[in-house]
Amino acid sequence: MATVFEFPYRTVAEVRLENLLRNLYALRSHSRKEIIPVVKADAYGHGIWPIAKALVHQGSCQTLAVATLEEAIDLRRKLASPSILVLSGFFPHQVEAYLKHRLTPVIHHLPHLKSLVGRRTLPEIHLKFDTGMHRLGLLPDETREAAHLLDRMHTKLSGLATHFAESESPLSTFTDKQLNVFAGIHDTFRERNLLHTDAKIHVANSGGILRGKWGPSTAVRPGLALYGISPNPRLQPALKLLPVLSWKTRILSVKDVGRGDSVGYGRTYRAKKKERIAILPVGYADGYPRLLSNRGEVLIAGKRAPVRGRVSMDLIAVDCTGIASAKEGAEAILIGESGKDELLTSELATWAETIAYEVLCGISPRVPRLYLED
C-alpha cells in the first residue's frame, strides 16, 4: 500500500521566516530602538542558523545575542558580519576565545572585569548590573569601582545592561524600580565619559518592550516576542505578533474503542462511551510534554481532539469521535491553525503547567524544521 503521507516525516515544525521578519519590523517600529535579537537555545527551538541568517541578511540586524560561548563560536563560524553578545557568562580564561572569534562578553562579576586590567588587547565589553533580578550582574554599589577599573584599562564600554524580573506583569511596579536604579548607574558611566558614543544601552526584554519600559536604552533585546508570542497571554500588546512556528503531524491509525475500554500505558483513561481513537506519531521524545496526558488537545480538520491516556515516547492517542475526515494520513495540528481554530503555544504551556519558552525549547532535534519564505 502506498503511503498517504505528503511529507516523509513523522512530525514536522514549520518555521515561517516572513512572520519572523514582520515581528522584527513591528518591534523596531514600536520601540524605535536598535533590535538585538536573542537567538540563544537554538533560537528558542526554531533553529539558530536559518533564524540568524534571516535576521542579519534580510532584517539588517547588526547584533545578535546568545547565552553561551559555545553558541557564539558556532554562530560566528557561519556568520562573519554581526556583533555577537554572550549574555550569561564570561570567565577570564576564555578571553582569548572572545578575541579570536570577535565576540563580546557581557561581564557580570567585578573580579572578571578586574582580570582584564593590564591586558594589551581587550574585547569589546558590555557590563551587566543587577538592579533587582538577583541573578547575574554587578551590584549597584560596585558601580564606582567598575568605573575606576575601566579608567585603569584606558577603555570605554561598548554596552551597559540589566535584566527585568517581572516586566511581563502589567500590574507590577518593580520594573520601574529597576529602571530607576539603572538610570543612576548609567549616569555614573556617562558623566565619567566611560561609554562609547555608539554604546548599546539595553534593558528591555520582550515584556519590557511590549510595555514600553526601556528607560535610557538605545537598544532592546526581544526573545519570545520576536517569535510571535507574548510572554504573558494576558498582556495585550498594541502591535500584532505573528507566531513563527507551527507543529504538525499526521494520523498513523484509527480504531474504535468501546465503553470501559482503556487507552495507553497505566490505563489512565477509560472510555465513557464508544469512541473513535486516532494514534499520532509524536511523543515526549519529540518534545510533546508528558504532562499533556489526558489534558492536551490537537486540531484535526479545524476541530479539537482531546488527548486520551498517557503521552508515550513516540505516540499519543486522541479522541476524534465525530470528525469524519479523521483518517489515516489526515493532518493533525499540535501548534498552529486549522480551519477557523488555532492552538497556541501558550495553551500547551498552560496544560503542561509550564511556560511557552519551555514548550518551544523542548521540541526535540528529531523533529525536522522546514523553513518557509514568501
Tab-separated table of N, CA and C in Angstrom, residues 146-203:
chain	number	residue	atom	x	y	z
A	146	ALA	N	33.859	49.677	39.333
A	146	ALA	CA	33.903	49.253	37.935
A	146	ALA	C	34.385	50.399	37.045
A	147	ALA	N	33.905	51.600	37.319
A	147	ALA	CA	34.339	52.770	36.543
A	147	ALA	C	35.838	53.005	36.723
A	148	HIS	N	36.330	52.838	37.947
A	148	HIS	CA	37.762	53.005	38.220
A	148	HIS	C	38.583	51.985	37.441
A	149	LEU	N	38.116	50.748	37.363
A	149	LEU	CA	38.834	49.710	36.610
A	149	LEU	C	38.888	50.053	35.125
A	150	LEU	N	37.796	50.559	34.586
A	150	LEU	CA	37.789	50.954	33.177
A	150	LEU	C	38.792	52.077	32.917
A	151	ASP	N	38.896	53.015	33.871
A	151	ASP	CA	39.901	54.074	33.752
A	151	ASP	C	41.304	53.476	33.702
A	152	ARG	N	41.568	52.516	34.565
A	152	ARG	CA	42.887	51.881	34.600
A	152	ARG	C	43.172	51.124	33.310
A	153	MET	N	42.137	50.595	32.676
A	153	MET	CA	42.295	49.831	31.442
A	153	MET	C	42.335	50.737	30.217
A	154	HIS	N	42.080	52.036	30.418
A	154	HIS	CA	42.057	53.018	29.322
A	154	HIS	C	41.079	52.582	28.221
A	155	THR	N	39.896	52.162	28.661
A	155	THR	CA	38.896	51.712	27.701
A	155	THR	C	37.525	52.230	28.097
A	156	LYS	N	36.603	52.134	27.170
A	156	LYS	CA	35.218	52.530	27.419
A	156	LYS	C	34.303	51.347	27.143
A	157	LEU	N	33.108	51.439	27.674
A	157	LEU	CA	32.140	50.363	27.495
A	157	LEU	C	31.483	50.445	26.123
A	158	SER	N	31.329	49.283	25.521
A	158	SER	CA	30.544	49.190	24.285
A	158	SER	C	29.073	48.966	24.595
A	159	GLY	N	28.782	48.607	25.841
A	159	GLY	CA	27.390	48.385	26.208
A	159	GLY	C	27.188	48.334	27.703
A	160	LEU	N	25.953	48.622	28.109
A	160	LEU	CA	25.569	48.613	29.522
A	160	LEU	C	24.172	48.021	29.590
A	161	ALA	N	23.959	47.074	30.522
A	161	ALA	CA	22.703	46.324	30.508
A	161	ALA	C	22.233	45.962	31.906
A	162	THR	N	20.956	45.622	31.981
A	162	THR	CA	20.385	44.950	33.145
A	162	THR	C	19.302	44.028	32.618
A	163	HIS	N	18.634	43.313	33.525
A	163	HIS	CA	17.568	42.392	33.099
A	163	HIS	C	16.401	42.505	34.066
A	164	PHE	N	15.185	42.535	33.503
A	164	PHE	CA	13.979	42.716	34.304
A	164	PHE	C	13.519	41.393	34.912
A	165	ALA	N	12.962	41.493	36.111
A	165	ALA	CA	12.483	40.314	36.828
A	165	ALA	C	11.035	39.968	36.512
A	166	GLU	N	10.174	40.964	36.296
A	166	GLU	CA	8.762	40.674	36.025
A	166	GLU	C	8.136	41.715	35.102
A	167	SER	N	8.825	42.001	34.027
A	167	SER	CA	8.333	43.026	33.105
A	167	SER	C	7.062	42.606	32.387
A	168	GLU	N	6.791	41.287	32.342
A	168	GLU	CA	5.601	40.818	31.637
A	168	GLU	C	4.312	41.025	32.431
A	169	SER	N	4.443	41.469	33.676
A	169	SER	CA	3.259	41.684	34.516
A	169	SER	C	2.778	43.122	34.389
A	170	PRO	N	1.588	43.347	33.825
A	170	PRO	CA	1.112	44.725	33.632
A	170	PRO	C	0.783	45.437	34.936
A	171	LEU	N	0.660	44.695	36.027
A	171	LEU	CA	0.308	45.302	37.316
A	171	LEU	C	1.535	45.603	38.174
A	172	SER	N	2.694	45.114	37.754
A	172	SER	CA	3.894	45.260	38.571
A	172	SER	C	4.514	46.649	38.432
A	173	THR	N	4.992	47.169	39.548
A	173	THR	CA	5.758	48.425	39.540
A	173	THR	C	7.247	48.167	39.753
A	174	PHE	N	7.631	46.889	39.901
A	174	PHE	CA	9.023	46.565	40.194
A	174	PHE	C	9.939	46.930	39.030
A	175	THR	N	9.420	46.820	37.809
A	175	THR	CA	10.227	47.184	36.640
A	175	THR	C	10.634	48.650	36.697
A	176	ASP	N	9.728	49.515	37.132
A	176	ASP	CA	10.061	50.937	37.260
A	176	ASP	C	11.143	51.160	38.310
A	177	LYS	N	11.105	50.383	39.384
A	177	LYS	CA	12.153	50.492	40.402
A	177	LYS	C	13.500	50.079	39.816
A	178	GLN	N	13.503	49.016	39.026
A	178	GLN	CA	14.752	48.592	38.399
A	178	GLN	C	15.279	49.662	37.444
A	179	LEU	N	14.375	50.292	36.703
A	179	LEU	CA	14.782	51.346	35.774
A	179	LEU	C	15.397	52.527	36.514
A	180	ASN	N	14.847	52.864	37.663
A	180	ASN	CA	15.393	53.982	38.452
A	180	ASN	C	16.809	53.665	38.926
A	181	VAL	N	17.019	52.425	39.376
A	181	VAL	CA	18.367	52.019	39.803
A	181	VAL	C	19.324	52.074	38.619
A	182	PHE	N	18.879	51.558	37.493
A	182	PHE	CA	19.745	51.523	36.312
A	182	PHE	C	20.080	52.931	35.828
A	183	ALA	N	19.128	53.843	35.908
A	183	ALA	CA	19.363	55.214	35.460
A	183	ALA	C	20.530	55.838	36.220
A	184	GLY	N	20.615	55.580	37.533
A	184	GLY	CA	21.723	56.097	38.320
A	184	GLY	C	23.056	55.507	37.904
A	185	ILE	N	23.062	54.196	37.613
A	185	ILE	CA	24.281	53.533	37.149
A	185	ILE	C	24.708	54.103	35.805
A	186	HIS	N	23.751	54.248	34.910
A	186	HIS	CA	24.030	54.802	33.587
A	186	HIS	C	24.610	56.207	33.687
A	187	ASP	N	24.041	57.025	34.559
A	187	ASP	CA	24.524	58.403	34.717
A	187	ASP	C	25.979	58.435	35.154
A	188	THR	N	26.372	57.518	36.042
A	188	THR	CA	27.754	57.482	36.519
A	188	THR	C	28.729	57.253	35.368
A	189	PHE	N	28.453	56.273	34.528
A	189	PHE	CA	29.353	55.979	33.404
A	189	PHE	C	29.316	57.088	32.363
A	190	ARG	N	28.157	57.661	32.153
A	190	ARG	CA	28.056	58.738	31.167
A	190	ARG	C	28.815	59.971	31.647
A	191	GLU	N	28.651	60.341	32.917
A	191	GLU	CA	29.315	61.533	33.448
A	191	GLU	C	30.829	61.368	33.475
A	192	ARG	N	31.299	60.134	33.625
A	192	ARG	CA	32.744	59.890	33.635
A	192	ARG	C	33.290	59.583	32.243
A	193	ASN	N	32.442	59.758	31.226
A	193	ASN	CA	32.849	59.584	29.834
A	193	ASN	C	33.418	58.185	29.587
A	194	LEU	N	32.723	57.186	30.126
A	194	LEU	CA	33.183	55.805	30.001
A	194	LEU	C	32.297	54.976	29.077
A	195	LEU	N	31.431	55.646	28.325
A	195	LEU	CA	30.595	54.967	27.343
A	195	LEU	C	31.012	55.423	25.945
A	196	HIS	N	31.225	54.469	25.051
A	196	HIS	CA	31.455	54.843	23.658
A	196	HIS	C	30.249	55.628	23.145
A	197	THR	N	30.479	56.470	22.164
A	197	THR	CA	29.380	57.280	21.636
A	197	THR	C	28.279	56.415	21.037
A	198	ASP	N	28.637	55.231	20.545
A	198	ASP	CA	27.632	54.325	19.988
A	198	ASP	C	27.355	53.137	20.907
A	199	ALA	N	27.618	53.315	22.204
A	199	ALA	CA	27.399	52.231	23.162
A	199	ALA	C	25.941	51.788	23.145
A	200	LYS	N	25.740	50.487	23.260
A	200	LYS	CA	24.393	49.927	23.288
A	200	LYS	C	23.926	49.853	24.748
A	201	ILE	N	22.909	50.621	25.055
A	201	ILE	CA	22.308	50.603	26.395
A	201	ILE	C	21.039	49.778	26.271
A	202	HIS	N	20.997	48.603	26.914
A	202	HIS	CA	19.876	47.692	26.684
A	202	HIS	C	19.383	47.072	27.984
A	203	VAL	N	18.099	47.218	28.216
A	203	VAL	CA	17.482	46.687	29.432
A	203	VAL	C	16.227	45.872	29.143
